[in-house]
Structure formats: C-alpha cells, structure tokens
C-alpha cells in the first residue's frame, strides 16, 4: 500500500490541515484495472466540479495524474484513493485568500470479488438535505460512517439511506438503481447523495441501449416494491441486491451486460 | 503556537486518519484565561456526549487534561483547540471494531479584543437537518466553511444560518440569542447546530437571575424583528450584534453583566 502526500511517499499531513479540522476537502475512489485508472476523466470532472463549488483553486490534474500513476506503480489491479483538501489556513472557518491544496494519493489492494448479490437493509441514520453540498464527494462523511456502524454482525452487506423527507437517496457507499414498472429509476441527487461515477456510467450505458434511467425522487415504498435493485460503486461496478430486508429479489440480466461493458473483474 | 499529536509536539497525522478521510471526529475550542481553561468540565461533557453518540471509545480525559496543560504551558491567555478523531481503520466507512482515537491539542494566540458590536448578515448556505448529528461539535464543517466564505470584503463580522425549513439556527461560529417581546429566545438545536458551551453558560446565568431563556424554533422574521441580538462563543463570550443586515440594534445591559460574570477579557 503506497500513500503519497503532495507527491512524497510516507510524508505526513499537518494536524492543522483544513481537511482534518473541518472536512474541507474532496475525494475520489478509482478502480485501477489492467494498470489503468478506470473512468479517470469522469473522476477528474467531478473533482473539478467540487473544487469549483467549494471555491478551491483549480486542481492541478497533470500532477494528480502523475501521482496516481506513481502510487499505482507496478500494480495491475488496485483501488486508488485521491483526497484533495484546502490545505492550511488561519484558525476559523473562513478559507484563506490563497489556498494551497493538499494532495493525498493512496493505493489499496483490490477487494475480494463478490460472487453473489448483496443483502441490504434500511439504515436509521438519515441524510441531511443540503443542495450546496449535494452530489459532491466531499470529506464530510459522518452520516455514512454512522449508517455503516448500525450493523457489525455480518447480517447485511449494505444499507439504504433516506433523507429527512423519507426520500431514498443511496446506500452508504453506493448509488441505487431500482427496476420499477419495467423501467430503471434512480434517486435524483439535488438535495443529498453523491453523484457516483459508476452511476453515470450505468445511466449512459442504459440510455445508449434505448432504456434511459429516470432520475426522480423515490419513496421507500417504491423501493420495497421494486422487482430488482442494483447498487453501483466505482470499484464494485453494478452489483445486484439479492434481498432487501429479507425479501428476495430477482437479478436483471442488464447488470451482467453492463459489468461486461466496463470490464468489471 | 504549540501543536501536540497524541502528546507529542510536532508529530504528524497519518494521512489515512479517519478524522481526515471522513471527518470522523470531534473538537472543542476552549478559552485559556489566567492560565486556566474556562468551562473545561462542560467542554469535556460535550466531548463525552459526542464520543458516545459517534460510538468512540470513552475519551481519556486525564490524558487530554494533561496535554491541554502542556500545550498551554507558559501561556496566561490563549485559545486551545482539541480534536479527537476515531484514528486509523480499514478502508471504508465502517468504523474499526477497536478504535484508537487520535488526539490533537493546539494552542493559538488570543484574538484581538473586540470593542464594538458585530455587523451581521444572512448567509445563503443552508444547514442540513440531521438529529443524529445535531448539537455535536464534530469535524463535518463544510457548511460553516461555505457560509463563512460568502463574504471576504470586511463588510460583515458574522453571518446567520438557516436550515432547509427556514429556521434560524446560529451564526457560522457562534450561537444566537434574540431579545423578543422582552424575553431571551434561542434556537432549539434538535435538528442542527452546535450546543455551544457559552450558550449553556448564558442560559444557566440567565435562568439563575430569574430570566430563563426560551429554546424554540425561531423564524427569520422573528430574528429581524428582535430588539437585541447576541452571539455567544467559547472564546468571545457574549457579543452584541450592532446591526443585522444594516438595521441598527440596541445593546442589552445583560450582555456586559454576563461577560463580567465569566471573566471575559
């Protein structure tokens, strides 16, 4: 496992970095397959969007690209994680006039390949609604941490989260697609959630084959009545849900076809 | 300025610390006056409450107390900041079964004393509502960062924030008290906001002199119609607002009396 901080292996992070003090930063989790970061342009697009919305200086993508290559060096298959924080600043929430972002790039082993669908339940931890942060993959992830800590007995593989109004938004670390009335539906993300790169890939793929995915608010009852559920994640690709709160679900053939199209191991 | 990480001056933080990766941590900002941390027991109470709600191991307060004393060593007046993260863990939101929290203790110079009231405006950045996190001083502070970055021209000293429903919650780094109909009112904090230690002190002080502060939901119109507004903060004490969005406000004599009671410089 390699970790680079501003390009230096083994370098530390300043304890006063705003990424740590306030969660003032962004991240991307990228699949490295056959030695190449999958969907890298889309990860960089989301990062650039986040940098703009958080008013960071424009990210130095040439340097990030080189550091990702360095962290991945010698690996064929790995999980790359990239964190970009606003760096140091004076005490207080106000960002410094001229920020010098901190770059953290790490390479992790590829996880064990899953051979069957996911057992999914409902999380009690709600998601706060905030359009200013919606869609971004930012470092404020306590809601996901608390939701994921609701079970530790191996009874579930993932949990679905709802916002305060009861809209279903996503799983703790994946986007959700539901097969409802013979069509794909996915929660719209204008108030919360992360606009996942694999979600984007699935939406593009499905639209290209003449089955556009509908993005809209989705109730818990609708999800409970879906004929199939799929979770998407940059590393895992599209993964079918085999049971929601104990109710068995069918697997849509589209899932395997999509995974084949993206070279999912 | 002294910074201790797990008791060691100048020690780094691991870039994979969950405090940085997910904002998985808590903090306290404490006034050191006459060489003593003010309201330390209340800061520790809130930290213990946060640790319980985030399912951290019980905090080691004896060690934290010693490290605060060490960071403050030789100082008479300073701002102490204490950060407690969940430490390291495997990749992913799920917390490790046995966490070893990271402690960061820093001492900053006491800020310039303010001689007049604050000019306050309204922030556009909303606060997400989430009862699971409400009241805690956790490390997910992007909303405050974005709100505070709405102005940088010196025209305002602070900004008030509202939740999605329009309830007024707080300023970016202070709690709010409003004088309405001859009584003190402060936003209730069951869905968002930080339960400030100075807010607690003011509520206790006011109740003791027979003027209990009413904690309830507060609309923007009510705040705009208040006869006086006060912001409270662990370092600044109680500070009167002299103008809200340009409208001049009176100063309540209670503010000076309260500040005298807590030895505010």
Short mmCIF file of C-alpha atoms in Angstrom, two decimals:
data_model
loop_
_atom_site.label_atom_id
_atom_site.label_comp_id
_atom_site.label_asym_id
_atom_site.label_seq_id
_atom_site.Cartn_x
_atom_site.Cartn_y
_atom_site.Cartn_z
CA UNK A 1 0.00 0.00 0.00
CA UNK A 2 1.51 3.32 -1.13
CA UNK A 3 0.47 6.70 0.25
CA UNK A 4 1.76 9.94 -1.25
CA UNK A 5 1.23 13.34 0.35
CA UNK A 6 1.92 16.12 -2.11
CA UNK A 7 3.84 13.59 -4.12
CA UNK A 8 6.07 12.33 -1.31
CA UNK A 9 5.74 8.73 -0.14
CA UNK A 10 5.42 8.43 3.62
CA UNK A 11 5.06 12.17 4.12
CA UNK A 12 2.81 13.27 6.96
CA UNK A 13 -0.18 15.57 6.99
CA UNK A 14 -0.11 18.73 9.08
CA UNK A 15 -2.51 18.28 12.02
CA UNK A 16 -3.92 21.74 11.27
CA UNK A 17 -4.78 20.87 7.64
CA UNK A 18 -8.32 22.06 6.95
CA UNK A 19 -9.15 18.64 5.53
CA UNK A 20 -8.86 17.31 9.05
CA UNK A 21 -10.00 20.35 11.01
CA UNK A 22 -13.24 20.88 9.03
CA UNK A 23 -13.56 18.10 6.45
CA UNK A 24 -12.72 20.88 3.99
CA UNK A 25 -11.89 18.71 1.01
CA UNK A 26 -12.94 16.25 -1.66
CA UNK A 27 -12.08 12.69 -2.60
CA UNK A 28 -12.32 10.15 -5.38
CA UNK A 29 -12.09 6.37 -5.23
CA UNK A 30 -10.88 4.97 -8.53
CA UNK A 31 -10.61 1.42 -9.85
CA UNK A 32 -7.22 0.57 -11.34
CA UNK A 33 -7.69 -2.24 -13.86
CA UNK A 34 -5.00 -3.60 -16.17
CA UNK A 35 -2.78 -0.88 -14.79
CA UNK A 36 -5.13 1.91 -15.85
CA UNK A 37 -7.45 4.08 -13.73
CA UNK A 38 -10.99 3.44 -15.00
CA UNK A 39 -13.21 6.44 -15.80
CA UNK A 40 -10.40 8.79 -14.74
CA UNK A 41 -11.75 11.68 -16.81
CA UNK A 42 -15.10 11.46 -15.07
CA UNK A 43 -13.45 11.29 -11.64
CA UNK A 44 -11.47 14.40 -12.54
CA UNK A 45 -14.61 16.11 -13.85
CA UNK A 46 -16.41 15.55 -10.55
CA UNK A 47 -13.33 16.68 -8.64
CA UNK A 48 -13.15 19.84 -10.74
CA UNK A 49 -16.85 20.49 -10.12
CA UNK A 50 -16.29 20.02 -6.39
CA UNK A 51 -13.26 22.31 -6.40
CA UNK A 52 -15.31 24.98 -8.14
CA UNK A 53 -18.26 24.65 -5.76
CA UNK A 54 -16.02 24.71 -2.68
CA UNK A 55 -14.03 27.61 -4.20
CA UNK A 56 -10.71 25.75 -4.21
CA UNK A 57 -8.05 26.83 -6.68
CA UNK A 58 -8.34 24.86 -9.91
CA UNK A 59 -6.93 21.38 -9.28
CA UNK A 60 -3.60 20.50 -10.88
CA UNK A 61 -4.74 17.46 -12.83
CA UNK A 62 -1.41 16.83 -14.54
CA UNK A 63 0.24 16.46 -11.14
CA UNK A 64 -2.62 14.35 -9.77
CA UNK A 65 -2.43 12.08 -12.80
CA UNK A 66 1.31 11.60 -12.30
CA UNK A 67 0.87 10.93 -8.57
CA UNK A 68 -1.87 8.38 -9.23
CA UNK A 69 0.47 6.65 -11.68
CA UNK A 70 3.24 6.72 -9.10
CA UNK A 71 1.03 5.31 -6.31
CA UNK A 72 -0.22 2.60 -8.68
CA UNK A 73 3.25 1.81 -9.98
CA UNK A 74 3.76 -1.92 -10.50
CA UNK A 75 0.11 -2.71 -9.74
CA UNK A 76 -2.22 -4.17 -12.31
CA UNK A 77 -5.39 -4.07 -10.23
CA UNK A 78 -5.87 -1.81 -7.20
CA UNK A 79 -8.15 0.72 -5.56
CA UNK A 80 -6.78 4.25 -5.82
CA UNK A 81 -7.96 6.93 -3.45
CA UNK A 82 -7.32 10.59 -4.04
CA UNK A 83 -8.00 13.25 -1.40
CA UNK A 84 -7.75 16.96 -2.12
CA UNK A 85 -8.04 19.32 0.85
CA UNK A 86 -7.92 23.11 1.06
CA UNK A 87 -4.60 22.78 2.91
CA UNK A 88 -3.58 25.09 5.72
CA UNK A 89 -5.15 28.35 6.76
CA UNK A 90 -5.61 30.60 9.76
CA UNK A 91 -7.79 29.38 12.64
CA UNK A 92 -11.51 29.68 11.85
CA UNK A 93 -13.89 28.54 9.15
CA UNK A 94 -13.07 31.32 6.71
CA UNK A 95 -10.90 29.89 3.92
CA UNK A 96 -7.54 31.54 3.31
CA UNK A 97 -7.48 34.03 0.44
CA UNK A 98 -4.90 31.90 -1.33
CA UNK A 99 -5.25 28.21 -0.61
CA UNK A 100 -2.55 25.68 -1.35
CA UNK A 101 -4.43 22.39 -1.52
CA UNK A 102 -3.01 19.22 -0.03
CA UNK A 103 -2.99 16.15 -2.29
CA UNK A 104 -3.15 12.65 -0.82
CA UNK A 105 -2.98 9.69 -3.18
CA UNK A 106 -3.12 6.13 -1.90
CA UNK A 107 -3.23 2.68 -3.44
CA UNK A 108 -5.07 -0.17 -1.71
CA UNK A 109 -5.36 -3.86 -2.58
CA UNK A 110 -8.25 -4.82 -4.84
CA UNK A 111 -11.04 -6.27 -2.67
CA UNK A 112 -12.20 -9.88 -2.92
CA UNK A 113 -14.53 -10.35 -5.88
CA UNK A 114 -18.15 -10.86 -4.87
CA UNK A 115 -19.84 -13.93 -6.30
CA UNK A 116 -23.40 -13.33 -5.18
CA UNK A 117 -25.78 -10.42 -4.76
CA UNK A 118 -25.99 -8.17 -1.74
CA UNK A 119 -28.16 -8.48 1.35
CA UNK A 120 -29.40 -4.96 2.00
CA UNK A 121 -31.35 -3.39 4.86
CA UNK A 122 -32.60 0.03 5.90
CA UNK A 123 -30.40 2.41 7.88
CA UNK A 124 -31.94 4.54 10.63
CA UNK A 125 -29.33 7.29 10.21
CA UNK A 126 -30.87 9.95 7.96
CA UNK A 127 -29.11 12.09 5.38
CA UNK A 128 -29.26 15.84 5.88
CA UNK A 129 -30.53 17.72 2.85
CA UNK A 130 -28.26 20.47 1.55
CA UNK A 131 -28.26 21.47 -2.14
CA UNK A 132 -24.97 23.31 -1.65
CA UNK A 133 -23.17 20.02 -0.98
CA UNK A 134 -25.39 17.59 -2.89
CA UNK A 135 -23.67 15.39 -5.46
CA UNK A 136 -20.16 16.17 -4.25
CA UNK A 137 -17.80 13.55 -2.92
CA UNK A 138 -16.60 15.72 -0.06
CA UNK A 139 -14.90 14.79 3.19
CA UNK A 140 -17.93 15.31 5.45
CA UNK A 141 -18.93 11.66 5.72
CA UNK A 142 -20.10 11.22 9.30
CA UNK A 143 -23.61 10.33 8.15
CA UNK A 144 -22.24 7.40 6.14
CA UNK A 145 -19.95 6.38 8.99
CA UNK A 146 -22.86 6.31 11.44
CA UNK A 147 -25.13 4.49 8.99
CA UNK A 148 -22.47 1.87 8.29
CA UNK A 149 -21.90 1.38 12.01
CA UNK A 150 -25.54 0.36 12.55
CA UNK A 151 -24.61 -3.27 11.95
CA UNK A 152 -21.40 -5.20 12.51
CA UNK A 153 -22.71 -8.76 12.73
CA UNK A 154 -22.26 -9.66 9.06
CA UNK A 155 -26.03 -9.92 8.60
CA UNK A 156 -26.07 -7.25 5.89
CA UNK A 157 -23.75 -6.19 3.08
CA UNK A 158 -25.10 -2.68 2.68
CA UNK A 159 -27.77 -0.31 3.99
CA UNK A 160 -30.08 2.13 2.22
CA UNK A 161 -30.35 5.69 3.48
CA UNK A 162 -33.23 8.18 3.33
CA UNK A 163 -33.34 11.93 3.74
CA UNK A 164 -35.47 13.74 6.31
CA UNK A 165 -38.45 13.75 3.95
CA UNK A 166 -38.26 9.99 3.53
CA UNK A 167 -36.80 10.01 0.02
CA UNK A 168 -34.48 7.09 -0.60
CA UNK A 169 -31.11 8.50 -1.63
CA UNK A 170 -28.44 5.79 -1.82
CA UNK A 171 -26.64 3.05 0.07
CA UNK A 172 -23.85 4.02 2.45
CA UNK A 173 -21.19 3.66 -0.25
CA UNK A 174 -23.09 3.07 -3.46
CA UNK A 175 -25.78 4.62 -5.64
CA UNK A 176 -29.10 2.85 -6.09
CA UNK A 177 -30.97 1.78 -9.22
CA UNK A 178 -34.45 0.29 -8.92
CA UNK A 179 -36.43 -1.62 -11.52
CA UNK A 180 -39.97 -0.27 -11.21
CA UNK A 181 -42.77 -0.97 -13.67
CA UNK A 182 -40.29 -2.33 -16.18
CA UNK A 183 -38.06 0.76 -16.14
CA UNK A 184 -34.88 1.81 -14.33
CA UNK A 185 -35.30 4.57 -11.77
CA UNK A 186 -32.57 6.20 -9.66
CA UNK A 187 -32.88 8.83 -6.93
CA UNK A 188 -32.31 12.37 -8.13
CA UNK A 189 -29.49 14.00 -6.17
CA UNK A 190 -30.31 17.69 -5.95
CA UNK A 191 -30.52 17.75 -2.14
CA UNK A 192 -28.21 14.97 -0.99
CA UNK A 193 -26.16 12.00 -2.07
CA UNK A 194 -23.04 11.57 -4.18
CA UNK A 195 -23.26 11.66 -7.97
CA UNK A 196 -21.31 8.45 -8.47
CA UNK A 197 -19.09 7.84 -11.46
CA UNK A 198 -20.44 4.29 -11.85
CA UNK A 199 -23.99 5.65 -11.67
CA UNK A 200 -23.04 7.99 -14.50
CA UNK A 201 -21.62 5.07 -16.46
CA UNK A 202 -24.76 2.98 -15.97
CA UNK A 203 -27.04 5.86 -16.95
CA UNK A 204 -25.04 6.47 -20.10
CA UNK A 205 -24.91 2.79 -20.99
CA UNK A 206 -28.62 2.26 -20.39
CA UNK A 207 -29.60 5.37 -22.37
CA UNK A 208 -27.40 4.22 -25.26
CA UNK A 209 -29.32 0.97 -25.48
CA UNK A 210 -32.62 2.83 -25.53
CA UNK A 211 -33.52 2.44 -21.87
CA UNK A 212 -32.94 5.84 -20.27
CA UNK A 213 -32.87 5.72 -16.47
CA UNK A 214 -35.41 8.01 -14.84
CA UNK A 215 -33.88 10.31 -12.19
CA UNK A 216 -36.54 11.31 -9.68
CA UNK A 217 -37.49 11.25 -6.01
CA UNK A 218 -38.06 7.71 -4.84
CA UNK A 219 -40.08 6.64 -1.80
CA UNK A 220 -39.27 3.75 0.49
CA UNK A 221 -42.49 2.00 -0.56
CA UNK A 222 -41.45 2.19 -4.21
CA UNK A 223 -38.05 0.70 -3.43
CA UNK A 224 -39.70 -2.01 -1.36
CA UNK A 225 -41.92 -2.82 -4.32
CA UNK A 226 -39.16 -2.83 -6.95
CA UNK A 227 -38.65 -6.04 -8.92
CA UNK A 228 -34.88 -5.59 -8.90
CA UNK A 229 -32.37 -3.35 -7.12
CA UNK A 230 -28.80 -2.64 -8.14
CA UNK A 231 -26.03 -0.80 -6.30
CA UNK A 232 -23.29 0.96 -8.24
CA UNK A 233 -19.85 1.89 -6.99
CA UNK A 234 -16.65 2.91 -8.76
CA UNK A 235 -14.82 -0.20 -7.58
CA UNK A 236 -17.58 -2.84 -7.48
CA UNK A 237 -19.32 -1.84 -10.71
CA UNK A 238 -23.02 -2.73 -10.67
CA UNK A 239 -23.97 -5.27 -8.01
CA UNK A 240 -27.43 -6.83 -7.77
CA UNK A 241 -29.30 -6.81 -4.49
CA UNK A 242 -30.45 -10.35 -3.73
CA UNK A 243 -32.52 -9.45 -0.68
CA UNK A 244 -33.92 -6.23 0.76
CA UNK A 245 -34.82 -6.59 4.44
CA UNK A 246 -35.10 -10.32 3.85
CA UNK A 247 -37.32 -10.14 0.76
CA UNK A 248 -35.66 -11.94 -2.18
CA UNK A 249 -35.17 -10.00 -5.40
CA UNK A 250 -34.59 -11.13 -8.97
CA UNK A 251 -31.41 -10.32 -10.88
CA UNK A 252 -31.82 -8.25 -14.04
CA UNK A 253 -29.75 -9.54 -16.98
CA UNK A 254 -28.79 -5.92 -17.71
CA UNK A 255 -26.46 -5.95 -14.70
CA UNK A 256 -24.14 -8.60 -16.07
CA UNK A 257 -24.22 -6.98 -19.51
CA UNK A 258 -23.28 -3.61 -18.01
CA UNK A 259 -20.44 -5.08 -15.96
CA UNK A 260 -19.09 -6.82 -19.04
CA UNK A 261 -19.17 -3.49 -20.90
CA UNK A 262 -16.95 -1.82 -18.30
CA UNK A 263 -14.54 -4.71 -17.87
CA UNK A 264 -15.61 -5.34 -14.28
CA UNK A 265 -13.50 -8.21 -12.87
CA UNK B 1 1.80 28.09 18.82
CA UNK B 2 2.13 24.53 20.13
CA UNK B 3 0.54 21.50 18.48
CA UNK B 4 0.60 18.07 20.13
CA UNK B 5 -0.47 14.89 18.35
CA UNK B 6 -1.06 12.10 20.84
CA UNK B 7 1.01 14.10 23.27
CA UNK B 8 4.00 14.65 21.01
CA UNK B 9 4.90 18.16 19.88
CA UNK B 10 5.44 18.44 16.16
CA UNK B 11 4.22 14.90 15.48
CA UNK B 12 2.39 14.36 12.19
CA UNK B 13 -1.03 12.92 11.50
CA UNK B 14 -1.36 9.81 9.37
CA UNK B 15 -2.90 10.79 6.01
CA UNK B 16 -5.29 7.84 6.38
CA UNK B 17 -6.61 9.01 9.76
CA UNK B 18 -10.41 8.80 9.68
CA UNK B 19 -10.59 12.35 11.00
CA UNK B 20 -9.23 13.47 7.65
CA UNK B 21 -10.72 10.78 5.41
CA UNK B 22 -14.29 11.17 6.67
CA UNK B 23 -14.39 14.00 9.21
CA UNK B 24 -14.86 11.18 11.71
CA UNK B 25 -14.11 13.14 14.85
CA UNK B 26 -15.00 15.85 17.31
CA UNK B 27 -13.45 19.08 18.50
CA UNK B 28 -13.58 21.67 21.24
CA UNK B 29 -12.35 25.26 21.27
CA UNK B 30 -11.52 26.39 24.77
CA UNK B 31 -10.59 29.77 26.23
CA UNK B 32 -7.48 29.75 28.42
CA UNK B 33 -7.71 32.65 30.85
CA UNK B 34 -5.30 33.34 33.72
CA UNK B 35 -3.63 30.09 32.72
CA UNK B 36 -6.81 28.04 33.21
CA UNK B 37 -9.12 26.50 30.60
CA UNK B 38 -12.54 28.08 31.13
CA UNK B 39 -15.60 25.78 31.39
CA UNK B 40 -13.34 22.78 30.86
CA UNK B 41 -15.80 20.39 32.53
CA UNK B 42 -18.54 21.44 30.11
CA UNK B 43 -16.24 21.07 27.12
CA UNK B 44 -15.37 17.58 28.33
CA UNK B 45 -19.05 16.78 28.91
CA UNK B 46 -19.91 17.69 25.33
CA UNK B 47 -16.92 15.75 24.05
CA UNK B 48 -18.01 12.70 26.07
CA UNK B 49 -21.53 13.03 24.68
CA UNK B 50 -20.13 13.22 21.16
CA UNK B 51 -17.87 10.22 21.72
CA UNK B 52 -20.88 8.23 22.94
CA UNK B 53 -23.07 9.27 20.01
CA UNK B 54 -20.34 8.53 17.44
CA UNK B 55 -19.53 5.26 19.27
CA UNK B 56 -15.94 6.19 20.01
CA UNK B 57 -14.21 4.52 22.95
CA UNK B 58 -14.62 6.58 26.10
CA UNK B 59 -12.25 9.55 25.88
CA UNK B 60 -9.22 9.57 28.15
CA UNK B 61 -9.88 12.85 29.91
CA UNK B 62 -6.94 12.64 32.28
CA UNK B 63 -4.58 12.47 29.31
CA UNK B 64 -6.44 15.21 27.43
CA UNK B 65 -6.29 17.43 30.51
CA UNK B 66 -2.53 16.90 30.79
CA UNK B 67 -1.99 17.56 27.08
CA UNK B 68 -4.05 20.76 27.22
CA UNK B 69 -1.90 21.88 30.15
CA UNK B 70 1.23 21.02 28.19
CA UNK B 71 0.09 22.89 25.05
CA UNK B 72 -0.86 25.89 27.19
CA UNK B 73 2.34 25.78 29.20
CA UNK B 74 3.69 29.26 29.92
CA UNK B 75 0.62 30.95 28.46
CA UNK B 76 -1.73 33.04 30.52
CA UNK B 77 -4.31 33.73 27.83
CA UNK B 78 -4.73 31.58 24.69
CA UNK B 79 -7.20 29.69 22.57
CA UNK B 80 -6.90 25.94 23.00
CA UNK B 81 -8.22 23.60 20.36
CA UNK B 82 -8.70 19.91 20.96
CA UNK B 83 -9.51 17.45 18.18
CA UNK B 84 -10.40 13.82 18.82
CA UNK B 85 -10.67 11.54 15.78
CA UNK B 86 -11.51 7.85 15.50
CA UNK B 87 -7.92 7.24 14.38
CA UNK B 88 -6.98 4.67 11.79
CA UNK B 89 -9.09 1.89 10.35
CA UNK B 90 -9.51 -0.24 7.26
CA UNK B 91 -10.66 1.44 4.03
CA UNK B 92 -14.41 2.13 4.02
CA UNK B 93 -16.91 3.94 6.21
CA UNK B 94 -17.37 1.11 8.70
CA UNK B 95 -15.52 2.01 11.89
CA UNK B 96 -12.90 -0.46 13.15
CA UNK B 97 -14.10 -2.79 15.91
CA UNK B 98 -11.46 -1.36 18.22
CA UNK B 99 -10.68 2.27 17.53
CA UNK B 100 -7.62 4.03 18.90
CA UNK B 101 -8.56 7.71 18.76
CA UNK B 102 -6.09 10.35 17.68
CA UNK B 103 -5.73 13.36 19.97
CA UNK B 104 -4.65 16.74 18.61
CA UNK B 105 -4.20 19.61 21.05
CA UNK B 106 -3.13 23.05 19.85
CA UNK B 107 -2.65 26.44 21.43
CA UNK B 108 -3.29 29.64 19.45
CA UNK B 109 -2.75 33.30 20.35
CA UNK B 110 -5.70 35.04 21.99
CA UNK B 111 -7.50 37.13 19.34
CA UNK B 112 -7.70 40.91 19.44
CA UNK B 113 -10.38 42.06 21.87
CA UNK B 114 -13.45 43.46 20.17
CA UNK B 115 -14.54 46.90 21.30
CA UNK B 116 -17.82 47.23 19.46
CA UNK B 117 -20.75 45.05 18.47
CA UNK B 118 -20.90 42.84 15.41
CA UNK B 119 -22.22 43.60 11.93
CA UNK B 120 -24.19 40.53 10.95
CA UNK B 121 -25.85 39.45 7.70
CA UNK B 122 -27.71 36.43 6.35
CA UNK B 123 -25.86 33.52 4.79
CA UNK B 124 -27.29 31.79 1.71
CA UNK B 125 -25.64 28.45 2.58
CA UNK B 126 -28.26 26.38 4.40
CA UNK B 127 -27.71 23.92 7.22
CA UNK B 128 -28.72 20.33 6.60
CA UNK B 129 -31.04 18.92 9.26
CA UNK B 130 -29.90 15.72 10.92
CA UNK B 131 -30.91 14.86 14.50
CA UNK B 132 -28.20 12.19 14.65
CA UNK B 133 -25.51 14.88 14.45
CA UNK B 134 -27.34 17.87 15.93
CA UNK B 135 -25.69 19.59 18.86
CA UNK B 136 -22.32 17.89 18.38
CA UNK B 137 -19.13 19.77 17.65
CA UNK B 138 -17.99 17.28 15.02
CA UNK B 139 -15.47 17.66 12.22
CA UNK B 140 -18.01 17.87 9.35
CA UNK B 141 -17.93 21.64 8.99
CA UNK B 142 -18.17 22.29 5.27
CA UNK B 143 -21.48 24.10 5.70
CA UNK B 144 -19.84 26.61 8.03
CA UNK B 145 -16.82 26.91 5.73
CA UNK B 146 -19.04 27.68 2.74
CA UNK B 147 -21.21 30.09 4.72
CA UNK B 148 -18.16 31.94 6.04
CA UNK B 149 -16.72 32.17 2.53
CA UNK B 150 -19.77 34.09 1.29
CA UNK B 151 -18.06 37.37 2.16
CA UNK B 152 -14.43 38.39 2.35
CA UNK B 153 -14.68 42.14 1.95
CA UNK B 154 -14.77 43.00 5.65
CA UNK B 155 -18.35 44.25 5.34
CA UNK B 156 -19.65 41.75 7.91
CA UNK B 157 -18.33 40.21 11.09
CA UNK B 158 -20.60 37.18 11.11
CA UNK B 159 -23.46 35.56 9.21
CA UNK B 160 -26.65 33.86 10.40
CA UNK B 161 -27.57 30.46 9.02
CA UNK B 162 -30.97 28.83 8.50
CA UNK B 163 -31.99 25.23 7.96
CA UNK B 164 -33.94 23.98 4.96
CA UNK B 165 -37.23 24.82 6.67
CA UNK B 166 -36.15 28.41 7.22
CA UNK B 167 -35.49 28.09 10.95
CA UNK B 168 -32.68 30.32 12.11
CA UNK B 169 -30.08 28.10 13.78
CA UNK B 170 -26.90 30.01 14.60
CA UNK B 171 -24.10 32.12 13.20
CA UNK B 172 -21.22 30.40 11.41
CA UNK B 173 -19.18 30.12 14.61
CA UNK B 174 -21.48 31.27 17.38
CA UNK B 175 -24.87 30.56 18.90
CA UNK B 176 -27.62 33.14 18.72
CA UNK B 177 -29.75 34.75 21.41
CA UNK B 178 -32.57 37.10 20.44
CA UNK B 179 -34.47 39.53 22.63
CA UNK B 180 -38.09 39.17 21.59
CA UNK B 181 -41.05 40.63 23.44
CA UNK B 182 -38.86 41.38 26.44
CA UNK B 183 -37.59 37.79 26.76
CA UNK B 184 -34.49 35.90 25.63
CA UNK B 185 -35.08 33.29 22.96
CA UNK B 186 -32.52 30.95 21.40
CA UNK B 187 -32.93 28.40 18.59
CA UNK B 188 -33.57 24.86 19.76
CA UNK B 189 -30.93 22.51 18.40
CA UNK B 190 -32.64 19.15 17.91
CA UNK B 191 -32.05 19.04 14.13
CA UNK B 192 -28.91 21.08 13.57
CA UNK B 193 -26.42 23.43 15.14
CA UNK B 194 -23.81 23.09 17.84
CA UNK B 195 -24.81 23.16 21.51
CA UNK B 196 -22.24 25.77 22.48
CA UNK B 197 -20.61 25.86 25.89
CA UNK B 198 -21.03 29.65 26.09
CA UNK B 199 -24.68 29.25 25.14
CA UNK B 200 -25.00 26.85 28.04
CA UNK B 201 -23.29 29.34 30.33
CA UNK B 202 -25.60 32.16 29.26
CA UNK B 203 -28.71 30.01 29.67
CA UNK B 204 -27.63 28.98 33.17
CA UNK B 205 -26.74 32.53 34.17
CA UNK B 206 -29.97 33.99 32.83
CA UNK B 207 -32.10 31.31 34.48
CA UNK B 208 -30.32 31.93 37.79
CA UNK B 209 -31.33 35.59 37.69
CA UNK B 210 -34.96 34.67 37.04
CA UNK B 211 -34.93 35.16 33.27
CA UNK B 212 -34.95 31.68 31.72
CA UNK B 213 -34.06 31.67 28.03
CA UNK B 214 -36.73 30.08 25.83
CA UNK B 215 -35.36 27.39 23.50
CA UNK B 216 -37.59 27.04 20.46
CA UNK B 217 -37.73 27.24 16.68
CA UNK B 218 -37.08 30.78 15.51
CA UNK B 219 -38.07 32.26 12.15
CA UNK B 220 -36.08 34.77 10.15
CA UNK B 221 -38.86 37.33 10.56
CA UNK B 222 -38.70 36.98 14.33
CA UNK B 223 -34.94 37.50 14.32
CA UNK B 224 -35.35 40.51 12.02
CA UNK B 225 -37.84 41.95 14.50
CA UNK B 226 -35.79 41.30 17.64
CA UNK B 227 -34.88 44.30 19.77
CA UNK B 228 -31.43 42.88 20.51
CA UNK B 229 -29.29 40.01 19.23
CA UNK B 230 -26.32 38.42 20.92
CA UNK B 231 -23.82 35.85 19.65
CA UNK B 232 -22.10 33.51 22.06
CA UNK B 233 -18.83 31.66 21.53
CA UNK B 234 -16.45 29.89 23.88
CA UNK B 235 -13.67 32.37 23.19
CA UNK B 236 -15.55 35.64 22.60
CA UNK B 237 -18.13 35.23 25.37
CA UNK B 238 -21.37 37.07 24.61
CA UNK B 239 -21.04 39.69 21.87
CA UNK B 240 -23.83 42.10 20.97
CA UNK B 241 -24.93 42.49 17.38
CA UNK B 242 -24.94 46.17 16.49
CA UNK B 243 -26.50 45.77 13.06
CA UNK B 244 -28.36 42.98 11.27
CA UNK B 245 -28.35 43.45 7.50
CA UNK B 246 -27.78 47.15 8.12
CA UNK B 247 -30.55 47.65 10.70
CA UNK B 248 -29.11 49.03 13.95
CA UNK B 249 -29.83 47.13 17.15
CA UNK B 250 -29.71 48.16 20.78
CA UNK B 251 -27.32 46.61 23.29
CA UNK B 252 -28.89 44.80 26.24
CA UNK B 253 -27.21 45.58 29.58
CA UNK B 254 -27.41 41.86 30.38
CA UNK B 255 -24.59 41.20 27.92
CA UNK B 256 -22.00 43.17 29.82
CA UNK B 257 -23.21 41.72 33.13
CA UNK B 258 -22.91 38.20 31.76
CA UNK B 259 -19.42 38.81 30.38
CA UNK B 260 -18.33 40.20 33.72
CA UNK B 261 -19.66 37.07 35.42
CA UNK B 262 -17.46 34.81 33.29
CA UNK B 263 -14.34 36.96 33.44
CA UNK B 264 -14.44 37.75 29.73
CA UNK B 265 -11.41 39.92 28.85
#
